[in-house]
Amino acid sequence: MSERIREKLNILADAAKYDVSCSSSGGTRKNDNKGLGDSHASGICHTYTEDGRCVSLLKILLTNHCIYDCAFCVSRKSNDIERAAFTVEEVVSLTINFYRRNFIEGLFLSSGIFKNADFTMERLLKVVKKLRLEERFNGYIHLKTIPGASEELIREAGLYADRMSINLEMPTEKGLKLLAPEKSHEDVKRPLGFVQNQIVQFNDEKKLIKSTPKFVPAGQSTQMVIGATPETDKDIMHTADAFYKNFSLKRVYYSGYIPISHDNRLPLIGTQPPLIRENRLYQTDWLMRFYGFNVNELLNDANPHLDVDIDPKLSWALRNLQFFPIDINVAAYKMILRIPGIGVSSAKKIVQARKFGKLRIDQLKKIGVAYNRAKHFIKCADTPYQLKDYQGTQIKSFILAESQSKYLKNDVQQLILF
Amino acid sequence: MIYVIDGSLESLLCAVFEWFERKPGKIMLQLEKYYQPDAFTTEFHVYKDRKKADRVWTGLKKKLDRGWMRRFYCTFLSESAQAYSSLFEFTCYIFSNPAGSEGNYGNAHVLAVAQTARKVEREKHRMEAFIRFQHSADGIFYCVIDPDFNVLPLIMNHFKNRYADQQWIIYDLKRHYGLYYNLEKAEEVNLTPEEEKNLQKTTGELHAIKENLYATLWKDYFKSTNIAARKNTKLHVQHVPKRYWKYLTEKMDT
């Protein structure tokens, strides 16, 4: 008995690991029925795997049997791997017992499609219903919406789940058609839009009737695979931006493709996953969501790719030196946010602190500004007078000479003649 | 001038009271247990007085919002000598300046309090994440920790709300006290050294077979959810510092 459950967990956790999302934030379920669990608004990462990714949810597939044959997926029909399926009780008991020992924040449940979409969705629904109603579980539940499932099922699932998500898989329709001819972006947009509408409706009702139940309180997310098909960073981020805007997504995840197949449409097995690129995309995502950048400022026809050696904020600053230097003692908060080396919390502290007197370099350093980087772009009370204006390329080489990239082991910097 | 306090919150607040009553100018704050008398400076032992402490506390509440009161408390829980003097200087600064002065991050003491509080909050958050309960034969979920700061008072509500239907004990080995939740309320418990040792035993009769199964399943899960092609030990250790490993189920040998 215990051997079989170990085996199943190994197979189905292994198959689920390519889903990047593991966030447990935004849940607001309170433990007011003396049951088990209480969602923490900020989410908690209970541990981190050896690849440095957070483990906050028990992330498993209900089954890895699948009727689809998507080239980028380990669970594709034509792949010769071990198959397994959990029963509803097994998932519930695993979740409850892990949760009681404080191993996890909740459950992330996805599934291969067996028989058809409705049948799969029904099984997923059974698990969450049992957890919420029978076990009085108030922990976090992230549920995959199965594209093509009926609206009634999706709506019911939304009443019990905290977050729902559907993966876009490839950043463009063209890429998706190449690797998974049976799928399309339209299939994803329809349920995303449906859930989004329901969220808005429930929120409106909530304003009038206080007892309206929660509906997907932590919102929706999606995921794109990066580097399997030849899209530019501009394509990727413009797609992400459109999805953030049209479907009010909480998160878009970017997952560097890890070669798992000998398919000649895909990178070879053994190719390094594009980790730097993934990192730069996340940085861009953050700049869009928290730093007030428009996607067109960071990626446009003139700059379709993000720089690999420097982060997107620095590269924007170097392209737009006309805005700098910014005097941090007078500039608006949103301009301070744009200075490389200053993050959101430092910017907030600066705006507060400067009411009490002009800030000096030593104070900035203590507040937490990465001064060696920021110094090329700011003016403060005791900035030394500088006779010469440096070019963007020069500033870049100063910064690169001082910083140690965690990715670039050997120096790839080009010689600069002038 | 050296003010000697015993390290309790009350004595710290009384020190502030005494300073404003006497106005001795610049002083140094020292903890009784580390205090070495010195031939050239005068010392002043701060005696605890509940009334004085309460007056300072209410005064502080009028000046600071809830967020800053929490920061004050968190900094106090860090238990470092440096934190006590930062708090003392911070309080004096707040009282002698107009409302809103806590926003002056250019002031070294304000910044020190904000940064220490942040460290304590980080430790609190880590404890909420890294505590691993074991289910004992008598039905209690228990766990031992030795956090850098005294975070038990901060994590009590979190665990009380979360595990409302199970009995649990979280025991701080470093500070020799713990929290016990009996399905009604959480309260402080002190164990004898003998009992403490028993609590740390993870094998034998204390441990049901079921417990081993879930530990194994969790270790299995931890392994199979890892993507070997993306191995990044530096990041891993940064998120899960090695000093916490000894209490993490997934890091224990089978």
PDB file of C-alpha atoms in Angstrom, chain A residues 2 5-6 9-11 13-15 17-18 31 34-40 42-53 55 57-60 93-94 97-105 135-136 255-256 258 272-273 275 278 345 348-350 352-353 356 359-360 363 366-368 406-407, chain B residues 68 93 99-108 111 114-115 118 124-125 127-135 141 158-166 181 183-184 210-211 213-218 220-236 239-240 248-251:
ATOM      1  CA  SER A   2       2.599   2.548   1.097  1.00  0.00           C
ATOM      2  CA  ILE A   5       1.462   5.543  -2.991  1.00  0.00           C
ATOM      3  CA  ARG A   6       5.169   6.439  -2.989  1.00  0.00           C
ATOM      4  CA  LEU A   9       3.598  10.433  -5.819  1.00  0.00           C
ATOM      5  CA  ASN A  10       6.975  10.183  -7.521  1.00  0.00           C
ATOM      6  CA  ILE A  11       5.487   9.843 -10.986  1.00  0.00           C
ATOM      7  CA  ALA A  13       4.920  15.043  -8.786  1.00  0.00           C
ATOM      8  CA  ASP A  14       7.650  14.582 -11.363  1.00  0.00           C
ATOM      9  CA  ALA A  15       5.165  15.205 -14.183  1.00  0.00           C
ATOM     10  CA  LYS A  17       7.081  19.990 -11.789  1.00  0.00           C
ATOM     11  CA  TYR A  18       7.235  21.806 -15.126  1.00  0.00           C
ATOM     12  CA  ASN A  31     -10.331  29.674   9.581  1.00  0.00           C
ATOM     13  CA  LYS A  34     -12.558  25.762  13.689  1.00  0.00           C
ATOM     14  CA  GLY A  35     -11.396  23.637  10.818  1.00  0.00           C
ATOM     15  CA  LEU A  36      -7.945  23.191   9.375  1.00  0.00           C
ATOM     16  CA  GLY A  37      -5.944  25.914   7.744  1.00  0.00           C
ATOM     17  CA  ASP A  38      -5.891  29.610   7.273  1.00  0.00           C
ATOM     18  CA  SER A  39      -4.537  31.308   4.200  1.00  0.00           C
ATOM     19  CA  HIS A  40      -1.713  33.737   4.664  1.00  0.00           C
ATOM     20  CA  SER A  42       1.451  36.978   1.535  1.00  0.00           C
ATOM     21  CA  GLY A  43       1.891  33.250   1.007  1.00  0.00           C
ATOM     22  CA  ILE A  44       4.607  31.116   2.553  1.00  0.00           C
ATOM     23  CA  CYS A  45       7.338  29.124   0.837  1.00  0.00           C
ATOM     24  CA  HIS A  46       7.840  26.099   3.036  1.00  0.00           C
ATOM     25  CA  THR A  47      11.023  24.960   1.421  1.00  0.00           C
ATOM     26  CA  TYR A  48      13.065  25.358  -1.757  1.00  0.00           C
ATOM     27  CA  THR A  49      14.161  22.641  -4.120  1.00  0.00           C
ATOM     28  CA  GLU A  50      17.814  22.265  -4.999  1.00  0.00           C
ATOM     29  CA  ASP A  51      17.209  24.260  -8.172  1.00  0.00           C
ATOM     30  CA  GLY A  52      16.170  27.171  -5.958  1.00  0.00           C
ATOM     31  CA  ARG A  53      12.463  27.149  -6.731  1.00  0.00           C
ATOM     32  CA  VAL A  55       7.879  24.756  -2.685  1.00  0.00           C
ATOM     33  CA  LEU A  57       2.058  23.804  -2.544  1.00  0.00           C
ATOM     34  CA  LEU A  58       1.792  20.086  -3.025  1.00  0.00           C
ATOM     35  CA  LYS A  59       2.011  20.213  -6.785  1.00  0.00           C
ATOM     36  CA  ILE A  60       0.725  17.063  -8.431  1.00  0.00           C
ATOM     37  CA  SER A  93      -5.383  12.419   2.511  1.00  0.00           C
ATOM     38  CA  LEU A  94      -1.945  13.457   1.213  1.00  0.00           C
ATOM     39  CA  ASN A  97      -1.534  15.075   6.235  1.00  0.00           C
ATOM     40  CA  PHE A  98       1.151  17.255   4.653  1.00  0.00           C
ATOM     41  CA  TYR A  99      -0.711  20.366   5.691  1.00  0.00           C
ATOM     42  CA  ARG A 100      -1.095  19.241   9.300  1.00  0.00           C
ATOM     43  CA  ARG A 101       2.668  18.820   9.547  1.00  0.00           C
ATOM     44  CA  ASN A 102       3.211  22.306   8.151  1.00  0.00           C
ATOM     45  CA  PHE A 103       4.935  20.967   5.011  1.00  0.00           C
ATOM     46  CA  ILE A 104       2.744  22.898   2.588  1.00  0.00           C
ATOM     47  CA  GLU A 105       0.390  25.828   2.162  1.00  0.00           C
ATOM     48  CA  GLU A 135     -12.403  18.064   5.611  1.00  0.00           C
ATOM     49  CA  ARG A 136     -13.175  21.723   6.324  1.00  0.00           C
ATOM     50  CA  SER A 255       9.298  28.735 -17.965  1.00  0.00           C
ATOM     51  CA  GLY A 256      12.589  28.124 -19.709  1.00  0.00           C
ATOM     52  CA  ILE A 258      13.935  21.992 -20.486  1.00  0.00           C
ATOM     53  CA  GLN A 272      21.034  24.129 -21.302  1.00  0.00           C
ATOM     54  CA  PRO A 273      17.677  25.651 -20.328  1.00  0.00           C
ATOM     55  CA  LEU A 275      17.945  30.518 -17.467  1.00  0.00           C
ATOM     56  CA  GLU A 278      13.986  33.588 -18.205  1.00  0.00           C
ATOM     57  CA  SER A 345      11.299  50.027  -0.810  1.00  0.00           C
ATOM     58  CA  LYS A 348       9.623  54.864  -0.679  1.00  0.00           C
ATOM     59  CA  LYS A 349      12.142  55.452   2.091  1.00  0.00           C
ATOM     60  CA  ILE A 350      13.847  58.200   0.081  1.00  0.00           C
ATOM     61  CA  GLN A 352       9.783  59.868   3.230  1.00  0.00           C
ATOM     62  CA  ALA A 353      13.245  60.734   4.457  1.00  0.00           C
ATOM     63  CA  PHE A 356      13.506  65.987   6.881  1.00  0.00           C
ATOM     64  CA  LEU A 359      19.841  63.266   1.624  1.00  0.00           C
ATOM     65  CA  ARG A 360      23.526  62.518   1.339  1.00  0.00           C
ATOM     66  CA  GLN A 363      22.404  57.988   3.972  1.00  0.00           C
ATOM     67  CA  LYS A 366      22.406  52.924   4.512  1.00  0.00           C
ATOM     68  CA  ILE A 367      18.844  53.069   3.199  1.00  0.00           C
ATOM     69  CA  GLY A 368      19.773  50.251   0.863  1.00  0.00           C
ATOM     70  CA  LYS A 406      25.808  35.197 -11.338  1.00  0.00           C
ATOM     71  CA  TYR A 407      25.325  33.765 -14.802  1.00  0.00           C
TER      72      TYR A 407
ATOM     73  CA  TRP B  68       5.570  51.290  13.886  1.00  0.00           C
ATOM     74  CA  TYR B  93      13.939  60.986  19.216  1.00  0.00           C
ATOM     75  CA  ALA B  99       4.594  63.824  14.824  1.00  0.00           C
ATOM     76  CA  GLY B 100       5.674  62.002  11.698  1.00  0.00           C
ATOM     77  CA  SER B 101       9.381  61.947  12.571  1.00  0.00           C
ATOM     78  CA  GLU B 102       9.450  58.175  12.304  1.00  0.00           C
ATOM     79  CA  GLY B 103       9.531  58.678   8.528  1.00  0.00           C
ATOM     80  CA  ASN B 104      13.004  60.161   8.763  1.00  0.00           C
ATOM     81  CA  TYR B 105      15.005  57.255   7.435  1.00  0.00           C
ATOM     82  CA  GLY B 106      18.003  59.553   7.264  1.00  0.00           C
ATOM     83  CA  ASN B 107      18.194  59.267  11.066  1.00  0.00           C
ATOM     84  CA  ALA B 108      20.435  56.377  12.091  1.00  0.00           C
ATOM     85  CA  LEU B 111      16.721  53.261  10.190  1.00  0.00           C
ATOM     86  CA  ALA B 114      13.241  49.637  10.803  1.00  0.00           C
ATOM     87  CA  GLN B 115      16.035  47.324   9.686  1.00  0.00           C
ATOM     88  CA  ARG B 118      12.715  43.607   9.269  1.00  0.00           C
ATOM     89  CA  LYS B 124       9.241  35.017  12.008  1.00  0.00           C
ATOM     90  CA  HIS B 125       8.261  34.292   8.437  1.00  0.00           C
ATOM     91  CA  MET B 127       9.658  29.946  11.311  1.00  0.00           C
ATOM     92  CA  GLU B 128       6.146  29.893   9.864  1.00  0.00           C
ATOM     93  CA  ALA B 129       7.645  28.142   6.870  1.00  0.00           C
ATOM     94  CA  PHE B 130      10.284  25.848   8.371  1.00  0.00           C
ATOM     95  CA  ILE B 131       8.442  24.423  11.341  1.00  0.00           C
ATOM     96  CA  ARG B 132       7.852  20.707  10.739  1.00  0.00           C
ATOM     97  CA  PHE B 133       5.393  19.035  13.036  1.00  0.00           C
ATOM     98  CA  GLN B 134       5.596  15.421  14.031  1.00  0.00           C
ATOM     99  CA  HIS B 135       2.544  13.602  15.176  1.00  0.00           C
ATOM    100  CA  PHE B 141       1.808  17.659  16.876  1.00  0.00           C
ATOM    101  CA  HIS B 158      -0.550  32.278  12.965  1.00  0.00           C
ATOM    102  CA  PHE B 159      -0.374  28.700  14.234  1.00  0.00           C
ATOM    103  CA  LYS B 160      -3.407  29.089  16.457  1.00  0.00           C
ATOM    104  CA  ASN B 161      -5.542  30.176  13.513  1.00  0.00           C
ATOM    105  CA  ARG B 162      -4.114  27.649  11.144  1.00  0.00           C
ATOM    106  CA  TYR B 163      -4.213  24.529  13.275  1.00  0.00           C
ATOM    107  CA  ALA B 164      -7.353  25.269  15.230  1.00  0.00           C
ATOM    108  CA  ASP B 165      -8.420  21.626  15.314  1.00  0.00           C
ATOM    109  CA  GLN B 166      -5.197  19.952  16.396  1.00  0.00           C
ATOM    110  CA  TYR B 181      -2.191  24.827  22.065  1.00  0.00           C
ATOM    111  CA  LEU B 183      -7.702  23.320  21.178  1.00  0.00           C
ATOM    112  CA  GLU B 184      -8.902  26.232  23.325  1.00  0.00           C
ATOM    113  CA  LYS B 210       2.394   6.469   9.837  1.00  0.00           C
ATOM    114  CA  GLU B 211       4.686   9.301  10.817  1.00  0.00           C
ATOM    115  CA  LEU B 213       5.482   7.176   5.934  1.00  0.00           C
ATOM    116  CA  TYR B 214       4.588  10.846   5.684  1.00  0.00           C
ATOM    117  CA  ALA B 215       8.171  11.889   6.317  1.00  0.00           C
ATOM    118  CA  THR B 216       9.267   9.560   3.515  1.00  0.00           C
ATOM    119  CA  LEU B 217       6.540  10.774   1.198  1.00  0.00           C
ATOM    120  CA  TRP B 218       7.556  14.353   1.859  1.00  0.00           C
ATOM    121  CA  ASP B 220      10.185  11.780  -2.037  1.00  0.00           C
ATOM    122  CA  TYR B 221       8.127  14.731  -3.088  1.00  0.00           C
ATOM    123  CA  PHE B 222      10.983  17.098  -2.345  1.00  0.00           C
ATOM    124  CA  LYS B 223      13.222  15.053  -4.625  1.00  0.00           C
ATOM    125  CA  SER B 224      10.836  14.504  -7.497  1.00  0.00           C
ATOM    126  CA  THR B 225       9.726  18.112  -7.734  1.00  0.00           C
ATOM    127  CA  ASN B 226      13.319  19.203  -8.303  1.00  0.00           C
ATOM    128  CA  ILE B 227      14.479  19.800 -11.873  1.00  0.00           C
ATOM    129  CA  ALA B 228      18.050  18.544 -12.025  1.00  0.00           C
ATOM    130  CA  ALA B 229      18.866  20.470 -15.219  1.00  0.00           C
ATOM    131  CA  ARG B 230      18.306  23.732 -13.347  1.00  0.00           C
ATOM    132  CA  LYS B 231      20.401  22.928 -10.273  1.00  0.00           C
ATOM    133  CA  ASN B 232      21.305  26.097  -8.407  1.00  0.00           C
ATOM    134  CA  THR B 233      22.798  25.342  -5.037  1.00  0.00           C
ATOM    135  CA  LYS B 234      23.675  28.932  -4.249  1.00  0.00           C
ATOM    136  CA  LEU B 235      20.075  30.028  -4.586  1.00  0.00           C
ATOM    137  CA  HIS B 236      18.877  27.020  -2.648  1.00  0.00           C
ATOM    138  CA  HIS B 239      16.574  30.607   0.621  1.00  0.00           C
ATOM    139  CA  VAL B 240      17.050  27.755   3.072  1.00  0.00           C
ATOM    140  CA  LEU B 248      13.751  20.164   8.250  1.00  0.00           C
ATOM    141  CA  THR B 249      12.227  16.794   7.457  1.00  0.00           C
ATOM    142  CA  GLU B 250      13.278  16.955   3.813  1.00  0.00           C
ATOM    143  CA  LYS B 251      16.906  17.510   4.808  1.00  0.00           C
TER     144      LYS B 251
END
